[in-house]
PDB file of C-alpha atoms in Angstrom:
ATOM      1  CA  MET A   1      -8.440  45.483  26.384  1.00 62.00           C
ATOM      2  CA  THR A   2      -8.398  48.660  24.332  1.00 79.00           C
ATOM      3  CA  ALA A   3     -11.801  50.421  24.256  1.00 87.00           C
ATOM      4  CA  ALA A   4     -13.628  50.479  20.910  1.00 84.00           C
ATOM      5  CA  GLY A   5     -13.265  54.266  20.528  1.00 84.00           C
ATOM      6  CA  ASP A   6      -9.522  54.096  21.197  1.00 94.00           C
ATOM      7  CA  LEU A   7      -8.979  51.289  18.676  1.00 96.00           C
ATOM      8  CA  ALA A   8     -11.035  53.147  16.062  1.00 97.00           C
ATOM      9  CA  ALA A   9      -8.781  56.195  16.593  1.00 97.00           C
ATOM     10  CA  VAL A  10      -5.669  54.016  16.192  1.00 97.00           C
ATOM     11  CA  TYR A  11      -7.102  52.636  12.950  1.00 98.00           C
ATOM     12  CA  ARG A  12      -7.890  56.108  11.565  1.00 98.00           C
ATOM     13  CA  ALA A  13      -4.314  57.163  12.382  1.00 98.00           C
ATOM     14  CA  TYR A  14      -3.041  54.050  10.546  1.00 98.00           C
ATOM     15  CA  ILE A  15      -5.041  54.973   7.427  1.00 98.00           C
ATOM     16  CA  ALA A  16      -3.702  58.550   7.603  1.00 98.00           C
ATOM     17  CA  CYS A  17      -0.174  57.076   7.856  1.00 98.00           C
ATOM     18  CA  LEU A  18      -0.765  55.067   4.653  1.00 98.00           C
ATOM     19  CA  ASN A  19      -2.135  58.092   2.798  1.00 98.00           C
ATOM     20  CA  ARG A  20       0.958  60.130   3.818  1.00 98.00           C
ATOM     21  CA  GLN A  21       3.138  57.171   2.688  1.00 98.00           C
ATOM     22  CA  ASP A  22       4.842  57.696   6.040  1.00 98.00           C
ATOM     23  CA  TRP A  23       6.625  54.348   6.075  1.00 97.00           C
ATOM     24  CA  ALA A  24       8.876  55.337   8.995  1.00 96.00           C
ATOM     25  CA  SER A  25       5.746  55.445  11.199  1.00 98.00           C
ATOM     26  CA  LEU A  26       4.292  52.145   9.998  1.00 98.00           C
ATOM     27  CA  ALA A  27       5.796  50.271  12.967  1.00 98.00           C
ATOM     28  CA  HIS A  28       3.540  52.273  15.310  1.00 98.00           C
ATOM     29  CA  PHE A  29       0.532  50.533  13.780  1.00 98.00           C
ATOM     30  CA  VAL A  30       1.741  47.195  12.396  1.00 98.00           C
ATOM     31  CA  HIS A  31       3.104  44.291  14.430  1.00 98.00           C
ATOM     32  CA  ASP A  32       6.581  42.895  13.627  1.00 97.00           C
ATOM     33  CA  GLU A  33       5.047  39.507  12.840  1.00 97.00           C
ATOM     34  CA  VAL A  34       2.001  40.667  10.884  1.00 98.00           C
ATOM     35  CA  ARG A  35       0.227  38.137   8.634  1.00 98.00           C
ATOM     36  CA  HIS A  36      -1.725  39.182   5.511  1.00 97.00           C
ATOM     37  CA  ASN A  37      -4.249  36.718   4.056  1.00 96.00           C
ATOM     38  CA  GLY A  38      -2.403  33.927   5.854  1.00 95.00           C
ATOM     39  CA  ARG A  39       1.031  34.933   4.557  1.00 96.00           C
ATOM     40  CA  PRO A  40       3.667  35.659   7.256  1.00 97.00           C
ATOM     41  CA  PHE A  41       4.785  38.991   5.749  1.00 96.00           C
ATOM     42  CA  GLY A  42       6.253  40.587   8.856  1.00 97.00           C
ATOM     43  CA  LEU A  43       6.562  44.361   9.055  1.00 98.00           C
ATOM     44  CA  ALA A  44       9.187  44.591   6.280  1.00 98.00           C
ATOM     45  CA  GLY A  45       7.148  42.528   3.834  1.00 98.00           C
ATOM     46  CA  TYR A  46       3.998  44.464   4.702  1.00 98.00           C
ATOM     47  CA  ARG A  47       5.796  47.753   3.997  1.00 98.00           C
ATOM     48  CA  GLN A  48       7.092  46.361   0.685  1.00 98.00           C
ATOM     49  CA  MET A  49       3.545  45.407  -0.327  1.00 97.00           C
ATOM     50  CA  LEU A  50       2.282  48.929   0.402  1.00 98.00           C
ATOM     51  CA  GLU A  51       5.221  50.644  -1.333  1.00 97.00           C
ATOM     52  CA  GLN A  52       4.620  48.482  -4.408  1.00 96.00           C
ATOM     53  CA  ASP A  53       0.896  49.369  -4.319  1.00 97.00           C
ATOM     54  CA  PHE A  54       1.793  53.085  -4.459  1.00 97.00           C
ATOM     55  CA  ARG A  55       4.338  52.532  -7.264  1.00 97.00           C
ATOM     56  CA  GLU A  56       1.728  50.695  -9.327  1.00 96.00           C
ATOM     57  CA  ILE A  57      -1.108  53.105  -8.378  1.00 98.00           C
ATOM     58  CA  PRO A  58       0.449  56.567  -7.958  1.00 97.00           C
ATOM     59  CA  ASP A  59      -2.888  58.224  -7.016  1.00 98.00           C
ATOM     60  CA  LEU A  60      -3.785  55.503  -4.479  1.00 98.00           C
ATOM     61  CA  ARG A  61      -5.778  56.818  -1.530  1.00 98.00           C
ATOM     62  CA  PHE A  62      -7.477  54.875   1.278  1.00 98.00           C
ATOM     63  CA  ASP A  63     -10.957  56.145   2.241  1.00 98.00           C
ATOM     64  CA  ILE A  64     -12.913  54.621   5.114  1.00 98.00           C
ATOM     65  CA  GLU A  65     -16.489  54.044   3.945  1.00 98.00           C
ATOM     66  CA  LEU A  66     -17.655  51.951   6.904  1.00 98.00           C
ATOM     67  CA  MET A  67     -15.766  50.885  10.036  1.00 97.00           C
ATOM     68  CA  ILE A  68     -16.984  48.265  12.521  1.00 97.00           C
ATOM     69  CA  CYS A  69     -15.003  48.071  15.736  1.00 96.00           C
ATOM     70  CA  ASP A  70     -15.200  45.233  18.266  1.00 95.00           C
ATOM     71  CA  PRO A  71     -11.799  44.988  20.026  1.00 96.00           C
ATOM     72  CA  PRO A  72      -9.443  43.309  19.313  1.00 97.00           C
ATOM     73  CA  HIS A  73     -10.975  43.307  15.812  1.00 98.00           C
ATOM     74  CA  ILE A  74     -11.823  45.981  13.271  1.00 98.00           C
ATOM     75  CA  ALA A  75     -13.647  45.446   9.992  1.00 98.00           C
ATOM     76  CA  CYS A  76     -13.516  48.181   7.401  1.00 98.00           C
ATOM     77  CA  ARG A  77     -14.974  48.799   3.961  1.00 98.00           C
ATOM     78  CA  LEU A  78     -12.399  50.913   2.126  1.00 98.00           C
ATOM     79  CA  ALA A  79     -13.333  52.861  -1.011  1.00 98.00           C
ATOM     80  CA  PHE A  80     -10.834  53.460  -3.841  1.00 98.00           C
ATOM     81  CA  ASP A  81     -11.065  55.689  -6.908  1.00 98.00           C
ATOM     82  CA  CYS A  82      -7.712  55.520  -8.652  1.00 98.00           C
ATOM     83  CA  THR A  83      -5.662  54.847 -11.768  1.00 98.00           C
ATOM     84  CA  PRO A  84      -3.461  51.720 -11.747  1.00 98.00           C
ATOM     85  CA  LYS A  85      -0.651  52.187 -14.302  1.00 97.00           C
ATOM     86  CA  GLY A  86      -0.533  48.645 -15.701  1.00 96.00           C
ATOM     87  CA  ARG A  87      -1.926  45.279 -14.607  1.00 95.00           C
ATOM     88  CA  PHE A  88      -3.878  45.190 -11.351  1.00 95.00           C
ATOM     89  CA  LEU A  89      -5.215  41.958  -9.809  1.00 94.00           C
ATOM     90  CA  GLY A  90      -4.323  40.297 -13.109  1.00 92.00           C
ATOM     91  CA  LEU A  91      -6.469  42.771 -15.089  1.00 95.00           C
ATOM     92  CA  GLU A  92      -5.167  45.045 -17.862  1.00 96.00           C
ATOM     93  CA  VAL A  93      -6.196  48.345 -16.294  1.00 97.00           C
ATOM     94  CA  ASN A  94      -3.381  50.298 -18.014  1.00 97.00           C
ATOM     95  CA  GLY A  95      -4.101  53.784 -16.731  1.00 97.00           C
ATOM     96  CA  LYS A  96      -7.901  53.627 -16.716  1.00 97.00           C
ATOM     97  CA  ARG A  97      -9.604  55.152 -13.702  1.00 97.00           C
ATOM     98  CA  VAL A  98     -11.474  52.556 -11.642  1.00 98.00           C
ATOM     99  CA  SER A  99     -13.614  52.646  -8.489  1.00 98.00           C
ATOM    100  CA  PHE A 100     -13.793  49.651  -6.211  1.00 98.00           C
ATOM    101  CA  ALA A 101     -14.054  48.555  -2.589  1.00 98.00           C
ATOM    102  CA  GLU A 102     -11.991  46.412  -0.234  1.00 98.00           C
ATOM    103  CA  ASN A 103     -13.697  44.595   2.650  1.00 98.00           C
ATOM    104  CA  VAL A 104     -10.938  43.987   5.184  1.00 98.00           C
ATOM    105  CA  PHE A 105     -10.724  42.528   8.691  1.00 98.00           C
ATOM    106  CA  TYR A 106      -7.921  43.197  11.169  1.00 98.00           C
ATOM    107  CA  LYS A 107      -6.928  41.611  14.459  1.00 98.00           C
ATOM    108  CA  PHE A 108      -4.949  43.887  16.752  1.00 98.00           C
ATOM    109  CA  ARG A 109      -2.496  43.004  19.508  1.00 96.00           C
ATOM    110  CA  CYS A 110      -1.310  45.807  21.831  1.00 93.00           C
ATOM    111  CA  GLU A 111      -2.916  48.343  19.429  1.00 95.00           C
ATOM    112  CA  LYS A 112      -0.899  47.007  16.467  1.00 98.00           C
ATOM    113  CA  ILE A 113      -2.252  45.115  13.467  1.00 98.00           C
ATOM    114  CA  GLU A 114      -1.311  41.455  13.814  1.00 98.00           C
ATOM    115  CA  GLN A 115      -3.526  39.798  11.171  1.00 98.00           C
ATOM    116  CA  VAL A 116      -5.275  41.036   8.039  1.00 98.00           C
ATOM    117  CA  TRP A 117      -7.928  39.252   5.949  1.00 98.00           C
ATOM    118  CA  SER A 118      -8.557  41.352   2.844  1.00 98.00           C
ATOM    119  CA  ILE A 119     -10.763  40.918  -0.233  1.00 98.00           C
ATOM    120  CA  ILE A 120     -10.806  43.446  -3.086  1.00 98.00           C
ATOM    121  CA  ASP A 121     -13.869  43.599  -5.351  1.00 98.00           C
ATOM    122  CA  LYS A 122     -12.293  42.382  -8.589  1.00 96.00           C
ATOM    123  CA  THR A 123     -15.660  41.729 -10.296  1.00 95.00           C
ATOM    124  CA  VAL A 124     -16.682  45.395 -10.152  1.00 96.00           C
ATOM    125  CA  ILE A 125     -13.369  46.397 -11.813  1.00 97.00           C
ATOM    126  CA  GLU A 126     -13.923  43.831 -14.585  1.00 95.00           C
ATOM    127  CA  VAL A 127     -17.357  45.349 -15.273  1.00 95.00           C
ATOM    128  CA  GLN A 128     -15.830  48.861 -15.515  1.00 96.00           C
ATOM    129  CA  LEU A 129     -13.113  47.668 -17.917  1.00 96.00           C
ATOM    130  CA  GLN A 130     -15.651  45.881 -20.134  1.00 93.00           C
ATOM    131  CA  SER A 131     -17.869  48.970 -20.385  1.00 88.00           C
ATOM    132  CA  SER A 132     -15.024  51.445 -21.048  1.00 72.00           C
TER     133      SER A 132
ATOM    134  CA  MET B   1     -30.440  49.655  20.250  1.00 62.00           C
ATOM    135  CA  THR B   2     -29.975  45.889  20.237  1.00 79.00           C
ATOM    136  CA  ALA B   3     -27.045  44.721  22.398  1.00 87.00           C
ATOM    137  CA  ALA B   4     -24.053  43.236  20.583  1.00 85.00           C
ATOM    138  CA  GLY B   5     -24.628  39.740  21.996  1.00 84.00           C
ATOM    139  CA  ASP B   6     -28.289  39.778  20.943  1.00 94.00           C
ATOM    140  CA  LEU B   7     -27.479  40.916  17.406  1.00 96.00           C
ATOM    141  CA  ALA B   8     -24.769  38.249  17.102  1.00 97.00           C
ATOM    142  CA  ALA B   9     -27.367  35.621  18.121  1.00 97.00           C
ATOM    143  CA  VAL B  10     -29.805  36.958  15.493  1.00 97.00           C
ATOM    144  CA  TYR B  11     -27.050  36.717  12.875  1.00 98.00           C
ATOM    145  CA  ARG B  12     -26.164  33.130  13.831  1.00 98.00           C
ATOM    146  CA  ALA B  13     -29.861  32.216  13.562  1.00 98.00           C
ATOM    147  CA  TYR B  14     -29.939  33.868  10.088  1.00 98.00           C
ATOM    148  CA  ILE B  15     -26.981  31.757   8.929  1.00 98.00           C
ATOM    149  CA  ALA B  16     -28.672  28.600  10.292  1.00 98.00           C
ATOM    150  CA  CYS B  17     -31.822  29.604   8.354  1.00 98.00           C
ATOM    151  CA  LEU B  18     -29.784  29.836   5.124  1.00 98.00           C
ATOM    152  CA  ASN B  19     -28.133  26.467   5.722  1.00 98.00           C
ATOM    153  CA  ARG B  20     -31.569  24.877   6.279  1.00 98.00           C
ATOM    154  CA  GLN B  21     -32.798  26.627   3.094  1.00 98.00           C
ATOM    155  CA  ASP B  22     -35.736  27.628   5.262  1.00 98.00           C
ATOM    156  CA  TRP B  23     -37.002  30.354   2.935  1.00 97.00           C
ATOM    157  CA  ALA B  24     -40.318  30.677   4.777  1.00 96.00           C
ATOM    158  CA  SER B  25     -38.360  32.006   7.788  1.00 98.00           C
ATOM    159  CA  LEU B  26     -36.186  34.433   5.819  1.00 98.00           C
ATOM    160  CA  ALA B  27     -38.546  37.349   6.600  1.00 98.00           C
ATOM    161  CA  HIS B  28     -37.650  37.012  10.310  1.00 98.00           C
ATOM    162  CA  PHE B  29     -34.110  38.099   9.440  1.00 98.00           C
ATOM    163  CA  VAL B  30     -34.277  40.168   6.251  1.00 98.00           C
ATOM    164  CA  HIS B  31     -36.022  43.519   5.867  1.00 98.00           C
ATOM    165  CA  ASP B  32     -38.711  43.962   3.179  1.00 97.00           C
ATOM    166  CA  GLU B  33     -36.618  46.677   1.515  1.00 97.00           C
ATOM    167  CA  VAL B  34     -33.190  45.042   1.776  1.00 98.00           C
ATOM    168  CA  ARG B  35     -30.417  46.319  -0.507  1.00 98.00           C
ATOM    169  CA  HIS B  36     -27.507  44.102  -1.639  1.00 97.00           C
ATOM    170  CA  ASN B  37     -24.361  45.792  -2.974  1.00 96.00           C
ATOM    171  CA  GLY B  38     -26.437  48.878  -3.684  1.00 95.00           C
ATOM    172  CA  ARG B  39     -29.175  46.990  -5.561  1.00 96.00           C
ATOM    173  CA  PRO B  40     -32.735  47.398  -4.151  1.00 97.00           C
ATOM    174  CA  PHE B  41     -33.518  43.663  -4.125  1.00 96.00           C
ATOM    175  CA  GLY B  42     -36.260  43.637  -1.525  1.00 97.00           C
ATOM    176  CA  LEU B  43     -37.038  40.449   0.364  1.00 98.00           C
ATOM    177  CA  ALA B  44     -38.373  38.579  -2.717  1.00 98.00           C
ATOM    178  CA  GLY B  45     -35.291  39.403  -4.818  1.00 98.00           C
ATOM    179  CA  TYR B  46     -32.970  38.514  -1.942  1.00 98.00           C
ATOM    180  CA  ARG B  47     -34.685  35.124  -1.580  1.00 98.00           C
ATOM    181  CA  GLN B  48     -34.408  34.538  -5.351  1.00 98.00           C
ATOM    182  CA  MET B  49     -30.669  35.269  -5.191  1.00 97.00           C
ATOM    183  CA  LEU B  50     -30.209  32.720  -2.395  1.00 98.00           C
ATOM    184  CA  GLU B  51     -32.367  30.063  -4.066  1.00 97.00           C
ATOM    185  CA  GLN B  52     -30.360  30.495  -7.271  1.00 96.00           C
ATOM    186  CA  ASP B  53     -27.101  30.181  -5.281  1.00 97.00           C
ATOM    187  CA  PHE B  54     -28.273  26.797  -3.921  1.00 97.00           C
ATOM    188  CA  ARG B  55     -29.428  25.628  -7.383  1.00 97.00           C
ATOM    189  CA  GLU B  56     -26.016  26.484  -8.845  1.00 96.00           C
ATOM    190  CA  ILE B  57     -24.084  25.174  -5.808  1.00 98.00           C
ATOM    191  CA  PRO B  58     -26.052  22.212  -4.389  1.00 97.00           C
ATOM    192  CA  ASP B  59     -23.560  21.622  -1.524  1.00 98.00           C
ATOM    193  CA  LEU B  60     -23.456  25.305  -0.528  1.00 98.00           C
ATOM    194  CA  ARG B  61     -22.957  25.846   3.181  1.00 98.00           C
ATOM    195  CA  PHE B  62     -22.305  29.093   5.092  1.00 98.00           C
ATOM    196  CA  ASP B  63     -19.654  28.853   7.841  1.00 98.00           C
ATOM    197  CA  ILE B  64     -18.857  31.802  10.098  1.00 98.00           C
ATOM    198  CA  GLU B  65     -15.070  32.122  10.320  1.00 98.00           C
ATOM    199  CA  LEU B  66     -14.958  35.519  12.054  1.00 98.00           C
ATOM    200  CA  MET B  67     -17.805  37.765  13.203  1.00 97.00           C
ATOM    201  CA  ILE B  68     -17.402  41.382  14.327  1.00 97.00           C
ATOM    202  CA  CYS B  69     -20.464  42.908  15.943  1.00 96.00           C
ATOM    203  CA  ASP B  70     -20.967  46.625  16.578  1.00 95.00           C
ATOM    204  CA  PRO B  71     -24.732  47.336  16.457  1.00 96.00           C
ATOM    205  CA  PRO B  72     -26.422  48.197  14.147  1.00 97.00           C
ATOM    206  CA  HIS B  73     -23.620  46.626  12.049  1.00 98.00           C
ATOM    207  CA  ILE B  74     -22.136  43.157  11.734  1.00 98.00           C
ATOM    208  CA  ALA B  75     -19.117  42.214   9.659  1.00 98.00           C
ATOM    209  CA  CYS B  76     -18.503  38.555   8.949  1.00 98.00           C
ATOM    210  CA  ARG B  77     -15.876  36.491   7.164  1.00 98.00           C
ATOM    211  CA  LEU B  78     -17.712  33.484   5.770  1.00 98.00           C
ATOM    212  CA  ALA B  79     -15.834  30.360   4.650  1.00 98.00           C
ATOM    213  CA  PHE B  80     -17.048  28.175   1.764  1.00 98.00           C
ATOM    214  CA  ASP B  81     -15.864  24.766   0.572  1.00 98.00           C
ATOM    215  CA  CYS B  82     -18.214  23.687  -2.206  1.00 98.00           C
ATOM    216  CA  THR B  83     -18.769  22.491  -5.765  1.00 98.00           C
ATOM    217  CA  PRO B  84     -20.440  24.976  -8.156  1.00 98.00           C
ATOM    218  CA  LYS B  85     -22.022  23.006 -11.022  1.00 97.00           C
ATOM    219  CA  GLY B  86     -21.209  25.372 -13.897  1.00 96.00           C
ATOM    220  CA  ARG B  87     -19.990  28.975 -14.148  1.00 95.00           C
ATOM    221  CA  PHE B  88     -19.499  30.850 -10.898  1.00 95.00           C
ATOM    222  CA  LEU B  89     -18.546  34.544 -10.759  1.00 94.00           C
ATOM    223  CA  GLY B  90     -17.864  34.260 -14.472  1.00 92.00           C
ATOM    224  CA  LEU B  91     -15.392  31.403 -13.944  1.00 95.00           C
ATOM    225  CA  GLU B  92     -15.707  27.929 -15.497  1.00 96.00           C
ATOM    226  CA  VAL B  93     -15.762  25.959 -12.259  1.00 97.00           C
ATOM    227  CA  ASN B  94     -17.869  23.116 -13.748  1.00 97.00           C
ATOM    228  CA  GLY B  95     -18.097  20.826 -10.752  1.00 97.00           C
ATOM    229  CA  LYS B  96     -14.630  21.373  -9.311  1.00 97.00           C
ATOM    230  CA  ARG B  97     -14.452  21.722  -5.560  1.00 97.00           C
ATOM    231  CA  VAL B  98     -13.273  25.187  -4.486  1.00 98.00           C
ATOM    232  CA  SER B  99     -12.588  26.905  -1.156  1.00 98.00           C
ATOM    233  CA  PHE B 100     -13.004  30.643  -0.778  1.00 98.00           C
ATOM    234  CA  ALA B 101     -14.082  33.381   1.598  1.00 98.00           C
ATOM    235  CA  GLU B 102     -16.660  36.157   1.548  1.00 98.00           C
ATOM    236  CA  ASN B 103     -16.059  39.330   3.572  1.00 98.00           C
ATOM    237  CA  VAL B 104     -19.502  40.798   4.135  1.00 98.00           C
ATOM    238  CA  PHE B 105     -20.937  43.752   6.051  1.00 98.00           C
ATOM    239  CA  TYR B 106     -24.551  44.096   7.187  1.00 98.00           C
ATOM    240  CA  LYS B 107     -26.582  46.991   8.544  1.00 98.00           C
ATOM    241  CA  PHE B 108     -29.559  45.922  10.666  1.00 98.00           C
ATOM    242  CA  ARG B 109     -32.809  47.770  11.381  1.00 96.00           C
ATOM    243  CA  CYS B 110     -35.102  46.353  14.088  1.00 93.00           C
ATOM    244  CA  GLU B 111     -32.979  43.148  14.112  1.00 95.00           C
ATOM    245  CA  LYS B 112     -33.484  42.625  10.357  1.00 98.00           C
ATOM    246  CA  ILE B 113     -30.839  42.936   7.641  1.00 98.00           C
ATOM    247  CA  GLU B 114     -31.430  46.168   5.726  1.00 98.00           C
ATOM    248  CA  GLN B 115     -28.197  46.556   3.757  1.00 98.00           C
ATOM    249  CA  VAL B 116     -25.476  44.131   2.647  1.00 98.00           C
ATOM    250  CA  TRP B 117     -22.046  44.933   1.209  1.00 98.00           C
ATOM    251  CA  SER B 118     -20.451  41.664   0.086  1.00 98.00           C
ATOM    252  CA  ILE B 119     -17.179  40.771  -1.633  1.00 98.00           C
ATOM    253  CA  ILE B 120     -16.279  37.199  -2.582  1.00 98.00           C
ATOM    254  CA  ASP B 121     -12.607  36.288  -3.045  1.00 98.00           C
ATOM    255  CA  LYS B 122     -12.619  35.577  -6.793  1.00 96.00           C
ATOM    256  CA  THR B 123      -8.813  35.673  -7.092  1.00 95.00           C
ATOM    257  CA  VAL B 124      -8.346  32.694  -4.769  1.00 96.00           C
ATOM    258  CA  ILE B 125     -10.802  30.644  -6.876  1.00 97.00           C
ATOM    259  CA  GLU B 126      -8.918  31.558 -10.069  1.00 95.00           C
ATOM    260  CA  VAL B 127      -5.676  30.288  -8.493  1.00 95.00           C
ATOM    261  CA  GLN B 128      -7.363  26.982  -7.574  1.00 96.00           C
ATOM    262  CA  LEU B 129      -8.754  26.535 -11.094  1.00 96.00           C
ATOM    263  CA  GLN B 130      -5.361  27.256 -12.673  1.00 93.00           C
ATOM    264  CA  SER B 131      -3.584  24.727 -10.465  1.00 88.00           C
ATOM    265  CA  SER B 132      -6.183  21.961 -10.912  1.00 72.00           C
TER     266      SER B 132
END
């Protein structure tokens, strides 16, 4: 079993990999058969999801607000402050700047992400769009 | 510092307290100055929120799907399968049965919940309402 400090370091390196958009390194952190919210994406599908996120949100950046590590699991609250170009989560954001959080759980196998359960705070974005 | 196993037991007892709607015992688990998604609810406001949840969702039940414990924090994925009577999260649920998750983080102080950061999966409810 990987120690908590080691797994937290792996996770921070994964987030840095995303922020560099270093897709060639993604396989160091993500399992070939990764599942995301129950969907069997696999590594290729997972990479496609992330590449699409960056196309739709060019200033996307992942910031760790709170990390809870209990191997083989990590839970993280990620903070975003960014500008989706068009629709996002079914909402007409269209270039407005929005701030929101994602509460996400990961299960690791051999220090690679094998399962992800993610929820993005859609309600807080709706409130920002209504008041803008 | 409370050990991880002890804090997990406290959390399970808190969830059992909610499912019993045992509001007189809530103070054993929730700090007087609790904050929920940044709002300074305090114990009385926190109890009001929960009582309102049960009024609006009479068959509400909290089920722990995944718990990650790293004192003083706990992260939990809660599963719900219930029947909100009217509007829920701004959606016209109106007595339809819906299944959804909540990814929630807690910070404890002296074995009592002091801060909560919660996100409910609104998107998955929208999909269920559209397909029903």
